[in-house]
Coordinates of C-alpha atoms in Angstrom, one line a residue:
M1 CA 14.7 -4.5 22.2
H2 CA 14.4 -0.9 23.1
H3 CA 17.9 0.4 22.3
R4 CA 18.1 3.7 20.4
I5 CA 19.8 3.4 17.0
D6 CA 23.3 4.9 16.9
R7 CA 24.6 7.5 14.5
R8 CA 26.6 5.0 12.4
S9 CA 23.6 2.9 11.8
F10 CA 21.6 5.9 10.8
M11 CA 24.2 7.0 8.3
L12 CA 23.8 3.6 6.6
T13 CA 20.4 4.8 5.3
G14 CA 22.3 7.2 3.1
S15 CA 25.0 4.9 2.0
L16 CA 23.6 1.9 0.2
G17 CA 25.2 1.7 -3.2
L18 CA 24.2 0.0 -6.5
G19 CA 27.1 -2.4 -6.3
A20 CA 25.5 -4.1 -3.4
F21 CA 22.4 -5.1 -5.5
A22 CA 24.4 -7.6 -7.5
I23 CA 24.9 -9.7 -4.4
P24 CA 22.1 -12.3 -3.9
G25 CA 20.2 -11.5 -0.7
F26 CA 22.0 -8.1 -0.4
A27 CA 19.5 -7.0 2.3
Q28 CA 21.4 -9.3 4.6
T29 CA 24.9 -8.0 3.8
P30 CA 26.5 -6.6 7.0
N31 CA 28.8 -4.1 5.3
V32 CA 26.8 -1.6 3.2
A33 CA 28.6 1.6 4.1
H34 CA 30.0 4.3 1.8
G35 CA 27.7 3.9 -1.2
T36 CA 26.2 6.9 -3.0
G37 CA 24.1 7.5 -6.1
F38 CA 20.9 5.7 -6.9
T39 CA 20.7 3.4 -4.0
H40 CA 17.5 1.5 -4.4
S41 CA 16.6 1.3 -8.1
V42 CA 13.2 2.7 -9.1
A43 CA 9.5 2.1 -8.6
S44 CA 6.1 3.4 -9.7
G45 CA 2.6 3.7 -8.3
E46 CA -0.6 5.6 -8.1
P47 CA -1.6 4.9 -11.7
S48 CA -4.5 6.7 -13.4
A49 CA -5.5 6.9 -17.0
D50 CA -3.2 9.9 -17.7
S51 CA -0.6 10.0 -14.9
I52 CA 1.8 7.9 -12.8
L53 CA 3.9 8.5 -9.7
L54 CA 7.6 7.7 -10.1
W55 CA 10.0 6.9 -7.2
T56 CA 13.7 6.7 -6.6
R57 CA 16.4 7.4 -4.0
Y58 CA 19.6 9.3 -4.7
V59 CA 22.3 10.1 -2.2
P60 CA 25.0 12.6 -3.4
A61 CA 28.6 12.3 -2.2
N62 CA 28.2 15.3 0.1
G63 CA 24.8 14.2 1.5
D64 CA 23.2 17.6 0.6
A65 CA 20.1 18.4 -1.4
V66 CA 19.9 17.6 -5.1
E67 CA 17.5 18.2 -8.0
L68 CA 16.5 15.0 -9.8
K69 CA 14.8 14.8 -13.2
A70 CA 12.4 12.1 -14.3
E71 CA 12.1 11.0 -17.9
L72 CA 9.4 8.9 -19.6
S73 CA 9.6 7.3 -23.0
E74 CA 7.6 4.8 -25.0
T75 CA 10.7 3.0 -26.0
A76 CA 13.5 1.4 -23.9
D77 CA 16.2 3.4 -25.7
F78 CA 14.6 6.8 -24.6
A79 CA 15.1 8.1 -28.1
K80 CA 12.1 10.4 -27.5
I81 CA 11.3 11.8 -24.1
V82 CA 7.5 12.2 -24.0
A83 CA 7.0 13.5 -20.4
G84 CA 8.9 14.1 -17.2
G85 CA 9.3 16.2 -14.1
V86 CA 11.7 17.5 -11.5
Q87 CA 12.0 17.4 -7.7
I88 CA 14.4 18.6 -5.0
T89 CA 15.2 16.0 -2.4
G90 CA 17.6 15.7 0.5
P91 CA 18.2 14.3 4.0
W92 CA 14.9 15.7 5.3
R93 CA 13.1 13.0 3.3
D94 CA 15.9 10.4 3.4
H95 CA 17.0 11.4 -0.1
T96 CA 13.8 9.8 -1.7
A97 CA 12.0 11.4 -4.6
K98 CA 8.4 11.0 -5.8
I99 CA 7.4 12.7 -9.0
T100 CA 3.9 12.5 -10.4
V101 CA 3.9 12.9 -14.2
G102 CA 0.7 13.8 -16.0
G103 CA -0.3 14.2 -19.6
L104 CA 0.1 10.5 -20.4
A105 CA -2.0 8.2 -22.7
P106 CA -4.4 5.7 -21.1
G107 CA -3.5 2.0 -21.1
R108 CA 0.0 2.8 -22.3
T109 CA 3.3 1.2 -21.3
Y110 CA 6.2 3.6 -20.5
H111 CA 9.8 3.3 -19.7
F112 CA 11.2 5.7 -17.1
R113 CA 14.4 6.7 -15.4
F114 CA 15.8 9.5 -13.3
V115 CA 18.7 11.8 -14.1
A116 CA 21.1 13.1 -11.4
P117 CA 22.8 16.5 -11.5
D118 CA 26.1 14.8 -12.6
G119 CA 24.3 13.3 -15.6
S120 CA 24.2 9.7 -14.2
F121 CA 21.1 7.7 -14.8
S122 CA 19.1 5.5 -12.4
P123 CA 18.2 1.9 -13.5
T124 CA 15.4 1.9 -16.0
G125 CA 11.9 1.1 -15.0
R126 CA 8.7 0.1 -16.8
T127 CA 5.2 1.2 -15.8
R128 CA 1.7 1.4 -17.3
T129 CA -1.2 3.8 -17.0
L130 CA -4.7 2.5 -16.2
P131 CA -6.9 1.9 -19.2
E132 CA -9.8 4.1 -20.3
G133 CA -13.2 3.0 -21.7
T134 CA -14.1 -0.6 -22.4
V135 CA -11.6 -3.1 -21.0
K136 CA -11.8 -6.8 -21.9
S137 CA -9.4 -8.0 -19.2
F138 CA -7.2 -6.7 -16.4
R139 CA -4.9 -8.7 -14.0
A140 CA -3.5 -7.6 -10.6
A141 CA -1.0 -9.5 -8.5
I142 CA -1.9 -9.1 -4.8
F143 CA 0.6 -9.4 -1.9
S144 CA 0.8 -9.2 1.9
C145 CA 2.9 -10.1 4.9
S146 CA 6.6 -10.1 3.8
N147 CA 8.7 -10.8 6.8
L148 CA 12.3 -10.9 5.4
P149 CA 14.1 -13.1 7.9
F150 CA 11.5 -15.9 7.5
G151 CA 12.7 -16.5 3.9
Y152 CA 13.1 -15.3 0.3
F153 CA 10.7 -13.1 -1.5
N154 CA 10.0 -15.7 -4.1
A155 CA 6.4 -14.6 -4.5
Y156 CA 7.7 -11.2 -5.8
A157 CA 10.1 -13.1 -8.1
H158 CA 7.4 -15.3 -9.5
A159 CA 5.1 -12.4 -10.3
A160 CA 8.0 -10.4 -11.8
A161 CA 8.7 -13.2 -14.2
R162 CA 5.2 -13.1 -15.6
D163 CA 4.3 -11.0 -18.6
D164 CA 0.5 -10.8 -17.9
I165 CA 0.4 -8.6 -14.7
D166 CA -1.0 -5.1 -15.2
L167 CA -0.8 -3.9 -11.6
A168 CA 0.6 -5.0 -8.3
V169 CA -1.3 -4.4 -5.1
H170 CA 0.2 -4.7 -1.6
L171 CA -2.3 -4.9 1.3
G172 CA 0.2 -4.3 4.1
D173 CA 2.9 -5.8 6.4
Y174 CA 5.4 -4.8 3.7
I175 CA 8.0 -4.7 6.5
Y176 CA 8.0 -6.0 10.1
E177 CA 9.1 -4.0 13.1
Y178 CA 10.6 -6.7 15.4
P179 CA 14.2 -6.9 16.3
A180 CA 16.4 -9.7 14.9
G181 CA 15.8 -13.0 16.6
I182 CA 12.2 -12.3 17.9
Y183 CA 9.9 -13.0 15.0
P184 CA 11.3 -15.1 13.6
S185 CA 13.5 -16.6 16.3
V186 CA 17.2 -17.1 15.7
Q187 CA 16.4 -20.8 14.9
E188 CA 13.7 -19.9 12.5
T189 CA 15.7 -17.2 10.6
V190 CA 16.7 -18.3 7.1
P191 CA 20.5 -18.1 6.8
G192 CA 21.6 -14.9 5.0
R193 CA 18.3 -13.1 5.5
R194 CA 19.4 -10.4 8.0
I195 CA 17.6 -7.2 8.7
E196 CA 18.8 -3.7 9.7
P197 CA 18.7 -2.3 12.3
A198 CA 19.0 -5.4 14.5
T199 CA 17.0 -3.6 17.1
E200 CA 13.2 -2.9 16.9
M201 CA 11.9 -0.1 14.8
I202 CA 10.8 2.7 17.2
H203 CA 12.4 5.9 16.0
L204 CA 12.5 7.7 12.6
A205 CA 16.0 6.4 11.8
D206 CA 15.0 2.8 12.7
Y207 CA 12.1 2.9 10.2
R208 CA 14.2 4.4 7.5
L209 CA 17.0 1.8 7.9
R210 CA 14.5 -1.1 7.9
Y211 CA 12.9 0.1 4.7
A212 CA 16.4 0.4 3.2
S213 CA 17.1 -3.1 4.3
Y214 CA 13.9 -4.5 2.7
R215 CA 14.0 -2.4 -0.4
A216 CA 17.5 -3.7 -1.2
D217 CA 16.1 -7.2 -1.9
P218 CA 16.6 -7.9 -5.6
D219 CA 13.3 -9.7 -6.2
L220 CA 11.3 -6.9 -4.6
Q221 CA 13.3 -4.3 -6.6
K222 CA 12.6 -6.3 -9.8
L223 CA 8.9 -6.3 -9.3
H224 CA 8.8 -2.6 -8.4
S225 CA 10.8 -1.8 -11.6
L226 CA 8.3 -3.7 -13.9
V227 CA 4.8 -2.8 -12.8
P228 CA 3.1 0.0 -10.9
M229 CA 2.1 -0.9 -7.3
I230 CA -0.8 0.4 -5.2
V231 CA 0.2 0.0 -1.6
Q232 CA -1.4 0.5 1.8
W233 CA -0.1 -0.2 5.3
D234 CA -1.4 -2.6 7.9
D235 CA 0.0 -2.9 11.4
H236 CA 3.6 -4.1 11.1
E237 CA 4.6 -0.9 9.2
S238 CA 4.2 0.7 12.6
A239 CA 3.8 -2.0 15.4
N240 CA 1.8 -5.2 15.9
D241 CA -1.9 -4.8 16.3
S242 CA -1.8 -1.1 16.1
W243 CA -4.8 1.2 16.4
E244 CA -5.3 5.0 16.7
G245 CA -4.1 5.2 20.3
G246 CA -1.5 2.5 20.6
A247 CA -0.4 -1.0 19.7
E248 CA 0.1 -4.4 21.3
N249 CA 3.8 -4.1 20.5
H250 CA 4.3 -0.6 21.8
H251 CA 5.3 -0.2 25.5
A252 CA 5.6 2.7 27.9
D253 CA 9.4 2.6 27.9
E254 CA 9.4 3.1 24.1
G255 CA 8.1 6.7 24.3
D256 CA 5.0 8.5 23.0
W257 CA 3.0 6.3 20.7
N258 CA 2.0 9.4 18.6
V259 CA 5.6 10.1 17.9
R260 CA 6.3 6.5 16.8
R261 CA 3.1 6.5 14.7
A262 CA 4.0 9.7 13.0
A263 CA 7.5 8.4 12.2
S264 CA 6.1 5.2 10.7
I265 CA 3.7 7.2 8.5
Q266 CA 6.4 9.6 7.4
V267 CA 8.8 6.9 6.4
F268 CA 6.2 4.8 4.7
R269 CA 5.4 7.8 2.5
E270 CA 9.1 8.5 1.9
W271 CA 9.9 5.0 0.8
M272 CA 6.8 3.8 -0.9
P273 CA 5.5 4.8 -4.4
V274 CA 2.3 6.2 -2.9
S275 CA 0.6 9.5 -2.6
D276 CA 0.0 11.2 0.8
E277 CA -3.7 10.7 0.5
P278 CA -4.8 8.2 3.2
W279 CA -7.4 6.5 0.9
K280 CA -8.1 6.7 -2.8
A281 CA -10.2 5.2 -5.7
Y282 CA -8.7 4.1 -9.0
D283 CA -10.9 3.5 -12.1
I284 CA -9.8 0.7 -14.4
G285 CA -11.7 1.9 -17.5
T286 CA -15.3 1.0 -17.2
L287 CA -14.3 -2.4 -15.9
A288 CA -13.9 -1.7 -12.1
T289 CA -13.1 0.7 -9.4
L290 CA -10.3 -0.3 -7.0
F291 CA -10.5 1.3 -3.5
R292 CA -7.4 1.7 -1.3
T293 CA -8.4 2.0 2.3
E294 CA -6.8 2.8 5.7
T295 CA -7.8 0.6 8.6
R296 CA -5.0 0.9 11.2
L297 CA -3.6 4.2 12.4
L298 CA -5.9 7.1 11.7
A299 CA -9.3 6.1 13.2
R300 CA -9.4 2.5 14.3
T301 CA -10.6 2.0 17.8
K302 CA -8.9 -0.4 20.1
Q303 CA -9.4 -4.1 19.4
P304 CA -11.6 -6.0 21.9
E305 CA -9.8 -8.3 24.4
I306 CA -11.5 -11.4 25.7
G307 CA -8.5 -12.7 27.7
P308 CA -9.8 -11.0 31.0
L309 CA -13.1 -12.8 30.6
F310 CA -11.5 -16.2 31.2
K311 CA -10.4 -15.0 34.6
Q312 CA -13.9 -14.4 35.8
A313 CA -15.8 -17.0 37.9
D314 CA -18.1 -17.9 35.0
P315 CA -16.2 -17.3 31.7
A316 CA -19.1 -18.7 29.5
T317 CA -21.5 -16.2 31.0
A318 CA -19.0 -13.4 30.6
L319 CA -18.4 -14.3 27.0
K320 CA -22.1 -14.2 26.2
A321 CA -22.5 -10.8 28.0
F322 CA -19.6 -9.5 25.9
R323 CA -21.2 -10.9 22.7
D324 CA -24.5 -9.2 23.4
G325 CA -23.0 -6.0 24.7
A326 CA -19.5 -4.4 24.1
W327 CA -18.8 -6.5 21.0
Q328 CA -21.8 -4.9 19.2
D329 CA -20.8 -1.3 20.0
P330 CA -21.5 0.8 16.9
A331 CA -18.8 3.2 17.9
A332 CA -16.1 0.6 17.4
T333 CA -14.7 1.3 14.0
M334 CA -11.9 0.3 11.6
M335 CA -12.1 3.2 9.2
G336 CA -13.7 6.1 11.2
S337 CA -16.9 7.9 10.2
Q338 CA -15.1 10.2 7.6
Q339 CA -13.6 7.3 5.6
E340 CA -16.8 5.2 5.9
D341 CA -18.7 8.1 4.4
W342 CA -16.1 8.6 1.7
L343 CA -16.1 5.0 0.8
A344 CA -19.9 4.8 0.6
H345 CA -20.1 7.9 -1.7
A346 CA -17.2 6.7 -3.8
M347 CA -18.8 3.2 -4.3
R348 CA -22.1 4.9 -5.1
A349 CA -20.3 7.0 -7.8
S350 CA -18.7 3.8 -9.2
V351 CA -22.0 2.0 -9.4
K352 CA -23.8 5.0 -10.9
A353 CA -21.1 5.4 -13.5
G354 CA -21.7 1.8 -14.6
Q355 CA -18.4 0.3 -13.4
R356 CA -18.8 -3.4 -13.6
W357 CA -17.0 -4.2 -10.3
Q358 CA -16.2 -2.6 -7.0
V359 CA -13.0 -4.0 -5.6
V360 CA -12.2 -2.9 -2.0
G361 CA -8.8 -3.6 -0.4
F362 CA -8.7 -4.1 3.3
G363 CA -5.7 -4.9 5.5
T364 CA -7.5 -7.6 7.4
I365 CA -10.0 -10.3 6.8
M366 CA -13.8 -9.5 6.7
G367 CA -15.2 -13.1 6.4
E368 CA -16.7 -14.5 9.6
T369 CA -14.4 -17.2 11.1
V370 CA -14.8 -19.2 14.3
M371 CA -12.5 -21.8 15.8
P372 CA -13.8 -25.4 15.2
A373 CA -14.1 -27.6 18.3
A374 CA -11.7 -30.1 16.5
A375 CA -8.9 -27.5 16.8
A376 CA -8.0 -28.9 20.2
S377 CA -6.5 -31.9 18.5
W378 CA -4.5 -29.9 16.0
L379 CA -1.8 -28.7 18.3
A380 CA 1.7 -30.2 17.9
P381 CA 3.0 -31.9 21.0
D382 CA 5.6 -29.2 21.5
A383 CA 3.3 -26.3 20.8
S384 CA 3.9 -23.3 23.0
Q385 CA 1.6 -22.4 25.8
R386 CA 0.7 -19.2 23.9
S387 CA -0.5 -21.3 20.9
R388 CA -2.3 -23.7 23.1
G389 CA -4.1 -20.8 24.9
Y390 CA -5.0 -19.2 21.6
I391 CA -6.7 -22.3 20.3
M392 CA -8.6 -23.1 23.5
A393 CA -9.8 -19.5 23.9
G394 CA -11.0 -19.6 20.3
I395 CA -12.9 -22.8 20.9
A396 CA -14.6 -21.3 24.0
A397 CA -15.4 -18.1 22.1
A398 CA -17.0 -20.1 19.2
K399 CA -19.4 -21.7 21.7
S400 CA -20.8 -18.2 22.3
G401 CA -20.9 -17.4 18.6
L402 CA -17.7 -15.3 18.7
P403 CA -14.8 -15.3 16.3
F404 CA -11.2 -16.2 17.3
N405 CA -9.6 -13.0 15.8
F406 CA -10.7 -9.6 17.1
D407 CA -7.9 -7.7 15.3
N408 CA -9.6 -8.2 12.0
W409 CA -13.2 -7.3 11.1
G410 CA -14.3 -10.0 13.6
G411 CA -13.7 -7.4 16.3
Y412 CA -15.9 -4.8 14.7
P413 CA -19.2 -6.4 13.7
A414 CA -21.3 -3.2 13.6
A415 CA -18.8 -1.6 11.3
R416 CA -18.7 -4.7 9.1
A417 CA -22.5 -4.6 8.9
R418 CA -22.6 -0.9 8.0
F419 CA -20.2 -1.5 5.1
L420 CA -22.0 -4.6 3.7
K421 CA -25.4 -3.1 4.1
S422 CA -24.3 0.0 2.2
S423 CA -22.8 -2.2 -0.6
Q424 CA -26.0 -4.2 -0.8
A425 CA -28.2 -1.0 -1.0
L426 CA -26.0 0.4 -3.8
G427 CA -26.4 -2.8 -5.8
A428 CA -22.6 -3.1 -5.9
N429 CA -20.7 -6.0 -7.4
L430 CA -18.4 -6.3 -4.5
V431 CA -15.0 -8.0 -4.4
V432 CA -13.1 -7.6 -1.1
I433 CA -9.3 -8.4 -1.2
S434 CA -7.5 -8.7 2.1
G435 CA -4.3 -9.9 3.7
D436 CA -2.8 -10.1 7.3
S437 CA -3.7 -13.7 8.2
H438 CA -0.7 -15.4 6.4
N439 CA -3.1 -18.0 5.1
A440 CA -5.3 -18.2 2.0
W441 CA -9.1 -17.9 2.2
A442 CA -12.2 -17.6 0.0
Y443 CA -15.4 -16.3 1.5
D444 CA -19.0 -15.6 0.4
L445 CA -19.8 -12.5 2.4
A446 CA -23.4 -12.2 3.6
Q447 CA -25.4 -9.6 5.5
D448 CA -28.9 -10.2 7.0
G449 CA -29.0 -13.6 5.3
K450 CA -28.4 -12.1 1.8
P451 CA -25.3 -12.3 -0.4
A452 CA -23.2 -9.1 -0.2
G453 CA -20.1 -10.0 -2.2
V454 CA -17.0 -12.2 -2.1
E455 CA -13.7 -12.0 -0.4
F456 CA -10.4 -13.2 -1.7
A457 CA -7.9 -13.2 1.3
G458 CA -4.3 -13.6 0.4
H459 CA -1.6 -15.8 2.0
A460 CA 1.7 -14.4 3.1
I461 CA 4.8 -13.9 1.0
T462 CA 7.0 -15.4 3.8
S463 CA 5.2 -15.0 7.2
P464 CA 4.1 -18.4 8.7
G465 CA 0.5 -19.3 9.3
Y466 CA -1.4 -22.0 11.1
E467 CA 1.0 -24.7 10.2
S468 CA 3.7 -23.2 12.4
A469 CA 2.0 -24.3 15.6
L470 CA 0.1 -27.4 14.4
G471 CA 0.9 -31.0 14.1
T472 CA -2.1 -31.9 11.9
D473 CA -2.5 -32.5 8.2
P474 CA -3.3 -29.0 6.7
K475 CA -6.1 -30.6 4.6
A476 CA -7.8 -31.7 7.8
V477 CA -7.4 -28.3 9.3
A478 CA -8.9 -26.6 6.2
A479 CA -11.8 -29.1 6.0
A480 CA -12.7 -28.4 9.7
L481 CA -12.5 -24.6 9.2
V482 CA -14.8 -24.7 6.2
A483 CA -17.3 -27.0 7.9
A484 CA -17.5 -24.7 10.9
N485 CA -17.9 -21.4 9.0
P486 CA -20.8 -20.9 6.5
E487 CA -19.1 -17.9 4.8
L488 CA -15.8 -19.8 4.3
K489 CA -15.8 -21.8 1.1
W490 CA -12.1 -22.8 0.8
C491 CA -8.8 -22.2 2.7
D492 CA -5.2 -23.3 2.7
T493 CA -3.3 -23.0 6.0
S494 CA 0.2 -24.1 5.0
R495 CA 1.6 -22.5 1.9
R496 CA 3.1 -19.1 0.9
G497 CA 2.7 -17.0 -2.2
Y498 CA 0.4 -14.4 -3.7
M499 CA -2.9 -13.9 -5.5
A500 CA -3.5 -13.2 -9.2
M501 CA -6.9 -11.7 -9.8
T502 CA -8.3 -11.3 -13.3
L503 CA -11.2 -8.9 -14.0
T504 CA -13.4 -9.2 -17.0
P505 CA -16.8 -7.5 -17.6
E506 CA -18.8 -10.5 -16.6
R507 CA -16.5 -12.4 -14.2
V508 CA -13.7 -12.0 -11.7
S509 CA -11.5 -15.0 -11.1
N510 CA -8.7 -15.4 -8.6
D511 CA -5.7 -17.7 -8.5
W512 CA -3.8 -18.4 -5.2
V513 CA -0.3 -18.9 -6.5
M514 CA 1.8 -21.1 -4.2
V515 CA 5.6 -20.8 -4.4
D516 CA 7.6 -24.0 -4.1
T517 CA 9.8 -22.8 -1.2
I518 CA 10.9 -19.7 0.7
K519 CA 14.0 -21.3 2.2
T520 CA 16.1 -20.8 -0.9
R521 CA 15.8 -18.3 -3.6
S522 CA 13.6 -19.6 -6.4
A523 CA 10.9 -18.2 -8.8
K524 CA 9.1 -21.5 -9.1
G525 CA 5.4 -21.9 -8.2
N526 CA 2.0 -23.0 -9.3
V527 CA -1.6 -22.2 -8.9
G528 CA -2.9 -24.0 -5.8
Y529 CA -6.6 -23.0 -6.1
S530 CA -8.8 -20.9 -8.4
T531 CA -12.4 -19.6 -8.0
S532 CA -14.5 -17.0 -9.6
I533 CA -17.6 -14.8 -9.3
A534 CA -20.1 -13.9 -12.0
R535 CA -21.4 -10.4 -12.2
G536 CA -24.7 -9.9 -10.5
R537 CA -24.4 -13.0 -8.2
N538 CA -22.3 -11.7 -5.2
V539 CA -21.4 -15.4 -4.5
M540 CA -18.7 -17.6 -5.9
A541 CA -19.5 -19.9 -8.8

C-alpha cells in the first residue's frame, strides 16, 4: 500500500501513445510503454463569453521541452484559423499544455486542435463559449465519483452521445487514490478495468500516472473533446476524507501530508482543463451565474468524529453534549473565511446584475439527512461489521438530532447556516449542485424555517452507494429516508449515472439520468427522475 513507485512506472506517464486509444478499455492495458506524440487527445474548460482554455498532452521522442500551437476555427476543416496561442511545455509539467485563447465570440461553437513542432496535429476537439445577453435555455451535464475499477464510464458515453449539452460540470472524485484491490476489492473489480499505478497514489509520479490511466478511457476522452468542462476536486483527488491538515487515508508512514497535498494539487492542475484559481464565477448570459468552489484542501477544518462518544459510559448523553457544543462551533468551516466572503460578494454581484439564478457547486451534500430508525433492518445478512457499525451509529446519532455524515455539510452546521442566511438576505434564486455520496438526492434547503433554495445532488458514475451493503428493496430505503428527513424530497440509492440540468429564465429542471449498466461498456440509459424549481419560490415544484 505504501510502496514508492519505481522509475519504469514513472516513465510510463510520458509514453502513452495514440495507438492505445483504439483499444476498448485502454486504461486497463498493461503494456503502454514507448508511445510519444499527443498521448491523451484534447479537452477544454474555463469558458467565458469571449475565451476558452484548451488542454492537451504531447511527449516528444527525446522527452525534452517543446512549443505547441493551438488553433481554433469555426469549421471542422480549419479552412480559416480565427484564433490561437502557443505554450512551451515539458517534463516539469508532465508534458501537459493549457492555453487560454481570447477574442472569441459569445455563444459560439469552435473546433480546435494543437500543432506539434514536427507539424503533426492532435485530435480535433469541439468547444463552445458561454452566451452573452438574454439566454432562453442552457443545459449542463453534471458528474461526480468515477472510480474506474468499479466499471465502465457509461455516464460519460451517454452524455457525449447527446447533442443538447452546452457544458459539462465535474464536482469531484474524478479519480480515486486507492491501490488496486482495495476499493473496489479484487472480487468487485470489473474485468479489464485496471488502474496504474497498482499502488496507492502518494507521490507526484503516482498522481501523474493515475491521471494518465483514467484520462486514457475512450468515453472520458470523447466527452472532453466535445464540450467544455468546469471541474473542481473533492477528496479522492488527494486522499479520502481530506481536509487542510490531513486525511482519513493518509498515515504517518506515508510522509508529510503537506507534500502529498501539494502533489495532488499540482497534478490536478496539470491534467485538468482548469485554471489555477481555487474558486471562480461563470456568467451564463443574464440567465445564471455558476460558482465553482473549493471545500477540501485549502481551508476545511477537520471533520467531527463521533466514534469515541460511543466508548463513553453514557453515549446518549455524550452525543447530546456534542450536539449542543462542539458540533455548533462557528470556527468549523468548509471554505474558510476568505472564500466565504468571496462567495457572498460574488453572489451579491450576480443578484444585483439581474442574473436569474445563482448555481453553486459543492463537492458534498448540504441537505440535512439523518439515519431512519428502520435502517437497522436494511442490512444484508453478510454485511460487514463496518457497515453494521455505520448504520447503528447513524441511528443513535439521529435520536440526538445529529446527521449520519459529518464529512459533508452535516459536520459544519454553523458554516451551512452562514451560507444559507447570506443567500436568503441577498434574495438569491439558489440552486446547489453536489456530488460525493454516490446516490441521487433532491432537497428543499431551509434556514430558520424559511425556504433558502434547492439542492440537486448527483449519483456516481461508477462508485457504489447504499445498495452495496444493504439487502433491502431500494424503494423501501428511499421511502424511509424521505420520511425521516423534512428537507429531502426524493432519492435513489441504487443506480449510477449523471444529472442533466436545464436552466431557463423562469425555471430550472433537473433530470437524474440512470445508465443501464456499468459492468459492460454501453451508452444506454434513461431519465430516472425529474423535478424543477420556479424562479422566486426557492422550493421544488
